CSV table of C-alpha atoms and ligand atoms in Angstrom, one decimal:
chain,number,residue,atom,x,y,z
A,1,MET,CA,-23.2,-13.0,-20.2
A,2,GLN,CA,-23.4,-16.7,-21.0
A,3,GLY,CA,-23.9,-19.1,-18.1
A,4,ILE,CA,-24.6,-16.4,-15.5
A,5,SER,CA,-28.0,-16.7,-13.9
A,6,SER,CA,-28.0,-13.7,-11.7
A,7,VAL,CA,-25.5,-11.1,-11.0
A,8,MET,CA,-26.2,-8.6,-8.2
A,9,PRO,CA,-25.4,-5.0,-9.1
A,10,VAL,CA,-21.8,-4.0,-8.5
A,11,PRO,CA,-21.1,-0.4,-7.4
A,12,GLU,CA,-19.7,1.9,-10.0
A,13,ALA,CA,-15.9,1.9,-10.3
A,14,ALA,CA,-14.2,4.6,-8.3
A,15,ASP,CA,-13.3,7.7,-10.3
A,16,HIS,CA,-9.6,7.3,-9.8
A,17,ARG,CA,-9.7,4.0,-11.6
A,18,GLN,CA,-8.1,3.9,-15.0
A,19,SER,CA,-9.7,1.9,-17.7
A,20,GLY,CA,-8.3,-1.6,-17.9
A,21,SER,CA,-6.8,-1.5,-14.4
A,22,GLY,CA,-7.3,-4.4,-12.1
A,23,LEU,CA,-7.9,-8.0,-12.7
A,24,GLU,CA,-10.5,-8.9,-15.3
A,25,VAL,CA,-11.8,-12.5,-15.6
A,26,LYS,CA,-14.0,-12.6,-18.6
A,27,ASP,CA,-16.0,-15.6,-19.9
A,28,VAL,CA,-13.3,-17.9,-18.7
A,29,GLY,CA,-13.7,-21.7,-19.2
A,30,ILE,CA,-11.1,-24.2,-18.0
A,31,GLU,CA,-10.8,-27.8,-19.1
A,32,TYR,CA,-8.4,-30.6,-18.1
A,33,TYR,CA,-7.5,-33.4,-20.4
A,34,VAL,CA,-8.0,-36.7,-18.6
A,35,ASP,CA,-5.7,-39.3,-20.1
A,36,ARG,CA,-7.6,-42.2,-18.7
A,37,HIS,CA,-10.8,-41.1,-20.4
A,38,GLN,CA,-9.0,-39.6,-23.4
A,39,ALA,CA,-11.4,-36.7,-23.0
A,40,PHE,CA,-11.6,-33.2,-21.8
A,41,PHE,CA,-13.2,-32.5,-18.4
A,42,ARG,CA,-14.7,-29.0,-18.2
A,43,ALA,CA,-14.1,-27.9,-14.6
A,44,VAL,CA,-15.2,-24.2,-15.1
A,45,GLU,CA,-17.8,-23.3,-17.6
A,46,ASN,CA,-17.9,-19.6,-17.4
A,47,ALA,CA,-16.3,-17.2,-14.9
A,48,THR,CA,-16.7,-13.5,-15.3
A,49,PHE,CA,-15.8,-11.0,-12.6
A,50,THR,CA,-13.6,-8.0,-12.0
A,51,VAL,CA,-11.2,-7.4,-9.1
A,52,GLU,CA,-10.5,-3.7,-8.9
A,53,ALA,CA,-6.9,-2.9,-8.2
A,54,GLY,CA,-6.3,-2.6,-4.5
A,55,SER,CA,-9.5,-4.3,-3.5
A,56,PHE,CA,-10.1,-7.6,-1.7
A,57,VAL,CA,-12.3,-10.2,-3.4
A,58,SER,CA,-13.2,-13.7,-2.1
A,59,ILE,CA,-14.4,-16.6,-4.2
A,60,VAL,CA,-16.7,-19.1,-2.4
A,61,GLY,CA,-18.1,-22.4,-3.7
A,62,PRO,CA,-18.5,-26.0,-2.8
A,63,THR,CA,-15.7,-28.5,-3.0
A,64,GLY,CA,-14.7,-29.5,-6.5
A,65,CYS,CA,-16.4,-26.5,-8.2
A,66,GLY,CA,-13.1,-25.2,-9.6
A,67,LYS,CA,-12.0,-22.6,-7.1
A,68,SER,CA,-8.4,-23.7,-7.1
A,69,THR,CA,-8.5,-24.2,-10.9
A,70,LEU,CA,-9.7,-20.7,-11.3
A,71,LEU,CA,-7.0,-19.3,-8.9
A,72,ARG,CA,-4.3,-21.3,-10.7
A,73,ALA,CA,-5.5,-19.9,-14.0
A,74,ILE,CA,-5.1,-16.3,-12.6
A,75,ALA,CA,-1.7,-17.3,-11.3
A,76,GLY,CA,-0.8,-18.5,-14.8
A,77,LEU,CA,-0.3,-22.1,-13.6
A,78,VAL,CA,-3.2,-23.6,-15.5
A,79,PRO,CA,-4.2,-22.6,-19.1
A,80,TYR,CA,-7.7,-21.5,-19.7
A,81,THR,CA,-9.6,-22.8,-22.7
A,82,THR,CA,-12.0,-19.9,-23.4
A,83,GLY,CA,-12.3,-16.3,-22.4
A,84,GLU,CA,-9.5,-14.0,-21.1
A,85,ILE,CA,-7.8,-13.0,-17.9
A,86,THR,CA,-6.1,-9.7,-17.8
A,87,TRP,CA,-4.1,-7.7,-15.2
A,88,ASN,CA,-4.1,-4.0,-15.9
A,89,GLY,CA,-5.1,-4.8,-19.5
A,90,SER,CA,-2.4,-7.3,-20.2
A,91,PRO,CA,-3.4,-11.0,-20.8
A,92,ILE,CA,-2.3,-13.5,-18.2
A,93,THR,CA,-1.0,-16.7,-19.7
A,94,VAL,CA,2.1,-17.6,-17.6
A,95,PRO,CA,3.2,-17.0,-13.9
A,96,GLY,CA,4.7,-13.6,-13.3
A,97,ARG,CA,6.3,-11.5,-10.6
A,98,ASP,CA,3.1,-9.4,-10.4
A,99,ARG,CA,1.3,-12.3,-8.8
A,100,ALA,CA,2.1,-14.6,-5.9
A,101,VAL,CA,0.1,-17.5,-4.6
A,102,VAL,CA,-0.4,-18.7,-1.0
A,103,PHE,CA,-1.5,-22.3,-1.1
A,104,GLN,CA,-3.4,-24.2,1.7
A,105,ASN,CA,-0.3,-26.3,2.4
A,106,PRO,CA,2.6,-24.1,3.4
A,107,ALA,CA,5.0,-26.6,1.6
A,108,LEU,CA,8.1,-25.1,3.4
A,109,LEU,CA,11.5,-26.6,2.7
A,110,PRO,CA,12.1,-28.7,5.9
A,111,TRP,CA,15.9,-28.3,5.7
A,112,SER,CA,15.8,-24.5,5.4
A,113,THR,CA,15.3,-21.9,8.1
A,114,VAL,CA,12.3,-19.6,8.3
A,115,LEU,CA,14.4,-16.8,6.7
A,116,ARG,CA,15.6,-19.0,3.8
A,117,ASN,CA,12.0,-20.2,3.3
A,118,ALA,CA,10.7,-16.7,3.3
A,119,ALA,CA,13.4,-15.5,0.9
A,120,TYR,CA,13.0,-18.4,-1.5
A,121,GLY,CA,10.3,-16.9,-3.7
A,122,ALA,CA,12.1,-13.5,-4.1
A,123,GLU,CA,15.3,-15.4,-5.0
A,124,GLY,CA,13.4,-17.5,-7.5
A,125,HIS,CA,12.3,-14.2,-9.1
A,126,GLY,CA,15.9,-13.2,-9.6
A,127,HIS,CA,16.7,-11.1,-6.6
A,128,ALA,CA,20.3,-11.5,-5.3
A,129,ARG,CA,20.4,-13.1,-1.8
A,130,PRO,CA,21.0,-9.9,0.2
A,131,GLU,CA,18.0,-8.2,-1.4
A,132,ALA,CA,15.9,-11.3,-1.1
A,133,ASP,CA,16.9,-11.6,2.6
A,134,ARG,CA,16.1,-7.9,3.2
A,135,ARG,CA,12.6,-8.4,1.8
A,136,ALA,CA,12.1,-11.6,3.6
A,137,ARG,CA,13.1,-10.1,7.0
A,138,GLU,CA,10.8,-7.1,6.4
A,139,MET,CA,7.9,-9.4,5.6
A,140,LEU,CA,8.7,-11.8,8.5
A,141,GLU,CA,8.5,-8.7,10.7
A,142,MET,CA,5.1,-7.9,9.2
A,143,VAL,CA,3.7,-11.4,10.0
A,144,GLY,CA,5.2,-11.3,13.5
A,145,LEU,CA,8.0,-13.8,13.1
A,146,THR,CA,11.1,-11.7,13.6
A,147,GLN,CA,12.1,-13.8,16.6
A,148,PHE,CA,11.8,-17.0,14.7
A,149,VAL,CA,14.0,-16.4,11.6
A,150,ASP,CA,16.5,-19.1,12.5
A,151,ARG,CA,13.9,-21.7,13.3
A,152,TYR,CA,13.1,-24.7,11.1
A,153,PRO,CA,9.6,-25.5,9.8
A,154,HIS,CA,9.1,-28.5,12.2
A,155,GLU,CA,9.7,-26.2,15.1
A,156,LEU,CA,6.7,-24.0,14.2
A,157,SER,CA,3.0,-24.3,14.8
A,158,GLY,CA,0.7,-24.6,11.8
A,159,GLY,CA,-0.3,-21.0,12.1
A,160,MET,CA,3.3,-19.9,12.2
A,161,GLN,CA,4.1,-22.0,9.1
A,162,GLN,CA,1.3,-20.3,7.3
A,163,ARG,CA,2.7,-16.9,8.3
A,164,VAL,CA,6.0,-17.9,6.7
A,165,ASN,CA,4.1,-18.9,3.6
A,166,LEU,CA,2.5,-15.5,3.6
A,167,ALA,CA,5.8,-13.8,4.1
A,168,ARG,CA,7.3,-15.7,1.3
A,169,ALA,CA,4.6,-14.6,-1.1
A,170,LEU,CA,4.8,-11.0,0.1
A,171,ALA,CA,8.6,-10.9,-0.2
A,172,VAL,CA,8.1,-11.2,-4.0
A,173,ASP,CA,6.3,-7.8,-3.7
A,174,PRO,CA,3.5,-8.9,-6.0
A,175,ASP,CA,0.7,-6.6,-7.1
A,176,VAL,CA,-1.8,-9.4,-6.7
A,177,LEU,CA,-1.9,-11.8,-3.8
A,178,LEU,CA,-3.7,-15.0,-4.6
A,179,LEU,CA,-4.7,-17.1,-1.6
A,180,ASP,CA,-6.1,-20.6,-1.9
A,181,GLU,CA,-7.8,-21.5,1.4
A,182,PRO,CA,-4.7,-20.5,3.3
A,183,PHE,CA,-6.3,-21.0,6.7
A,184,SER,CA,-8.3,-24.1,6.2
A,185,ALA,CA,-5.9,-26.4,8.0
A,186,LEU,CA,-5.9,-24.2,11.1
A,187,ASP,CA,-8.2,-24.4,14.1
A,188,SER,CA,-11.0,-21.9,14.2
A,189,GLN,CA,-9.5,-19.6,16.7
A,190,THR,CA,-6.1,-19.4,14.9
A,191,ARG,CA,-8.0,-19.0,11.7
A,192,GLU,CA,-9.9,-15.9,12.9
A,193,VAL,CA,-6.6,-14.4,14.2
A,194,MET,CA,-5.0,-15.0,10.8
A,195,GLY,CA,-7.9,-13.5,9.0
A,196,GLY,CA,-7.4,-10.3,11.1
A,197,GLU,CA,-3.6,-10.4,10.3
A,198,LEU,CA,-4.3,-10.8,6.6
A,199,LEU,CA,-6.5,-7.8,6.7
A,200,ARG,CA,-3.9,-5.7,8.5
A,201,ILE,CA,-1.2,-6.8,6.0
A,202,TRP,CA,-3.5,-6.1,3.0
A,203,GLU,CA,-4.2,-2.6,4.3
A,204,ALA,CA,-0.5,-1.9,5.0
A,205,THR,CA,0.7,-3.2,1.7
A,206,ALA,CA,-2.1,-2.0,-0.6
A,207,LYS,CA,-2.1,-5.2,-2.5
A,208,THR,CA,-5.0,-6.6,-4.6
A,209,ALA,CA,-6.2,-9.8,-3.0
A,210,VAL,CA,-8.1,-12.7,-4.3
A,211,LEU,CA,-9.0,-15.3,-1.6
A,212,ILE,CA,-10.6,-18.7,-2.0
A,213,THR,CA,-12.4,-19.8,1.0
A,214,HIS,CA,-15.2,-22.2,2.2
A,215,GLN,CA,-16.1,-19.9,5.1
A,216,ILE,CA,-18.7,-17.3,4.2
A,217,ASP,CA,-18.1,-15.3,7.4
A,218,GLU,CA,-14.4,-15.1,6.6
A,219,ALA,CA,-15.2,-14.0,3.0
A,220,VAL,CA,-17.6,-11.3,4.3
A,221,PHE,CA,-15.2,-10.0,7.0
A,222,LEU,CA,-12.3,-9.6,4.6
A,223,SER,CA,-13.8,-8.7,1.3
A,224,ASP,CA,-15.1,-5.8,-0.8
A,225,GLN,CA,-16.9,-8.3,-3.0
A,226,VAL,CA,-17.8,-12.0,-2.7
A,227,VAL,CA,-18.0,-14.1,-5.9
A,228,VAL,CA,-20.3,-17.2,-5.5
A,229,LEU,CA,-19.5,-20.1,-7.8
A,230,SER,CA,-22.1,-22.8,-8.5
A,231,ALA,CA,-21.3,-26.5,-7.9
A,232,GLY,CA,-19.1,-28.2,-10.4
A,233,PRO,CA,-18.4,-29.6,-12.9
A,234,ARG,CA,-19.0,-26.8,-15.4
A,235,SER,CA,-19.3,-24.2,-12.7
A,236,VAL,CA,-20.4,-20.7,-13.4
A,237,VAL,CA,-20.3,-17.4,-11.4
A,238,LYS,CA,-23.8,-17.4,-9.9
A,239,HIS,CA,-23.6,-14.2,-7.8
A,240,ILE,CA,-21.3,-11.2,-7.3
A,241,VAL,CA,-22.1,-9.7,-3.9
A,242,PRO,CA,-20.7,-6.3,-2.9
A,243,ILE,CA,-19.9,-6.1,0.8
A,244,ALA,CA,-20.9,-2.7,1.9
A,245,LEU,CA,-19.6,-3.0,5.5
A,246,GLU,CA,-17.4,-0.1,6.4
A,247,ARG,CA,-13.6,-0.3,6.4
A,248,GLN,CA,-11.7,-0.5,8.7
A,249,ARG,CA,-13.0,-3.9,9.7
A,250,VAL,CA,-12.4,-4.9,13.3
A,251,PRO,CA,-12.8,-8.4,14.8
A,252,GLU,CA,-15.7,-7.3,17.0
A,253,MET,CA,-17.6,-6.6,13.8
A,254,ARG,CA,-18.0,-10.3,13.2
A,255,ARG,CA,-20.5,-10.5,16.0
A,256,SER,CA,-22.6,-7.5,14.9
A,257,PRO,CA,-26.1,-7.9,13.7
A,258,GLU,CA,-25.4,-6.2,10.3
A,259,PHE,CA,-22.4,-8.5,9.7
A,260,LEU,CA,-24.5,-11.6,10.5
A,261,GLU,CA,-27.2,-10.3,8.2
A,262,VAL,CA,-24.8,-10.1,5.3
A,263,VAL,CA,-23.5,-13.6,6.0
A,264,ASP,CA,-27.0,-14.9,6.2
A,265,SER,CA,-28.0,-13.3,2.9
A,266,ILE,CA,-25.0,-14.9,1.2
A,267,TRP,CA,-25.9,-18.3,2.7
A,268,ASP,CA,-29.3,-17.9,1.2
A,269,LEU,CA,-27.8,-17.3,-2.2
A,270,THR,CA,-25.4,-20.2,-1.9
A,271,ARG,CA,-28.1,-22.7,-0.9
A,272,SER,CA,-29.5,-23.0,-4.4
A,273,ALA,CA,-26.2,-22.4,-6.1
A,274,TRP,CA,-24.6,-25.3,-4.3
A,275,LEU,CA,-27.5,-27.7,-4.2
A,276,LYS,CA,-25.9,-29.9,-6.8
A,277,ALA,CA,-23.0,-30.6,-4.5
A,278,GLU,CA,-25.1,-31.2,-1.5
A,279,ASP,CA,-27.2,-33.7,-3.4
A,280,VAL,CA,-24.3,-36.0,-4.1
A,281,SER,CA,-22.5,-35.7,-0.8
B,301,ADP,P1,-12.0,-26.8,-5.7
B,301,ADP,O1,-10.7,-26.0,-5.4
B,301,ADP,O2,-13.2,-25.9,-5.9
B,301,ADP,O3,-12.3,-27.8,-4.6
B,301,ADP,P2,-10.6,-27.8,-8.0
B,301,ADP,O4,-10.3,-26.6,-8.8
B,301,ADP,O5,-9.5,-28.4,-7.2
B,301,ADP,O6,-11.9,-27.6,-7.1
B,301,ADP,O7,-11.2,-28.9,-9.0
B,301,ADP,C1,-12.3,-28.7,-9.9
B,301,ADP,C2,-12.5,-29.9,-10.7
B,301,ADP,O8,-11.5,-30.1,-11.6
B,301,ADP,C3,-12.7,-31.2,-9.8
B,301,ADP,O9,-13.7,-32.0,-10.4
B,301,ADP,C4,-11.4,-31.8,-10.0
B,301,ADP,O10,-11.5,-33.2,-9.9
B,301,ADP,C5,-10.9,-31.4,-11.4
B,301,ADP,N1,-9.5,-31.3,-11.5
B,301,ADP,C6,-8.6,-30.6,-10.7
B,301,ADP,N2,-7.4,-30.7,-11.1
B,301,ADP,C7,-7.4,-31.6,-12.2
B,301,ADP,C8,-6.4,-32.2,-13.0
B,301,ADP,N3,-5.1,-31.8,-12.9
B,301,ADP,N4,-6.8,-33.0,-14.0
B,301,ADP,C9,-8.1,-33.4,-14.1
B,301,ADP,N5,-9.1,-32.9,-13.4
B,301,ADP,C10,-8.7,-32.0,-12.4
B,302,MG,MG1,-9.3,-26.1,-3.9
């Protein structure tokens, strides 16, 4: 596999898994055309990893290494130059109802209520308003905002706004939930609470989840597998680390010696993978 220096062994796929199921990112390279330079800028050199259907995978890497670029490519929002991305065997080239993205910034419509904001995505995917509202209410209940459906975004805390954002993505009922640093604007305590909530929701809805995060402990707590990208530009997947901690994960686990050991081992892997970024910062 070109550009991959070391890939840790990934456990054999479960027996129930059908061939071609899940998300496959294979030899993906992504370039942007920069008008000012009249040249292509290769943000991602080679990304190869698999997200088994129903699993939770996190992608970690230093700022600017192409995490958002990669997630947007999986969402179908950014074209990839080389390689292939498939969901259940079908190539991904455009956005689709099977995938929903939760961005770092909730970007809620300020003039719309929590309910309308949460229903917005489902309506955009062609659901009539009653059905979109039903889905939105159900997901707002799941994220704990039932009492706030008539509020406006400015009346909510940052954590509550991000809950609406999550409800909006879930109301589309996607197969794959793509999360781009959804908690990075939140204080550390709220962030930890939201991580637990995300886990609960992922378990309840049986979605496939791909999370971008800076926080290695967050990645370990939530994931079945952590993908470590090297520093950009021309980043590559440096390591794929299976997280063998038992499910169900509970918040207390985050303080346990075995959890901290896994976090430490990934820190060790990232130190060399991210050196380039640290050098220039
Ligand atoms: P990350 O999310 O890991 O911080 P990004 O995916 O946002 O990184 O960006 C990866 C690289 O691609 C960066 O060098 C960034 O400047 C560049 N980049 C991102 N978006 C564009 C764009 N629209 N045009 C040109 N370069 C871009
Ligand atoms: Mg980013």
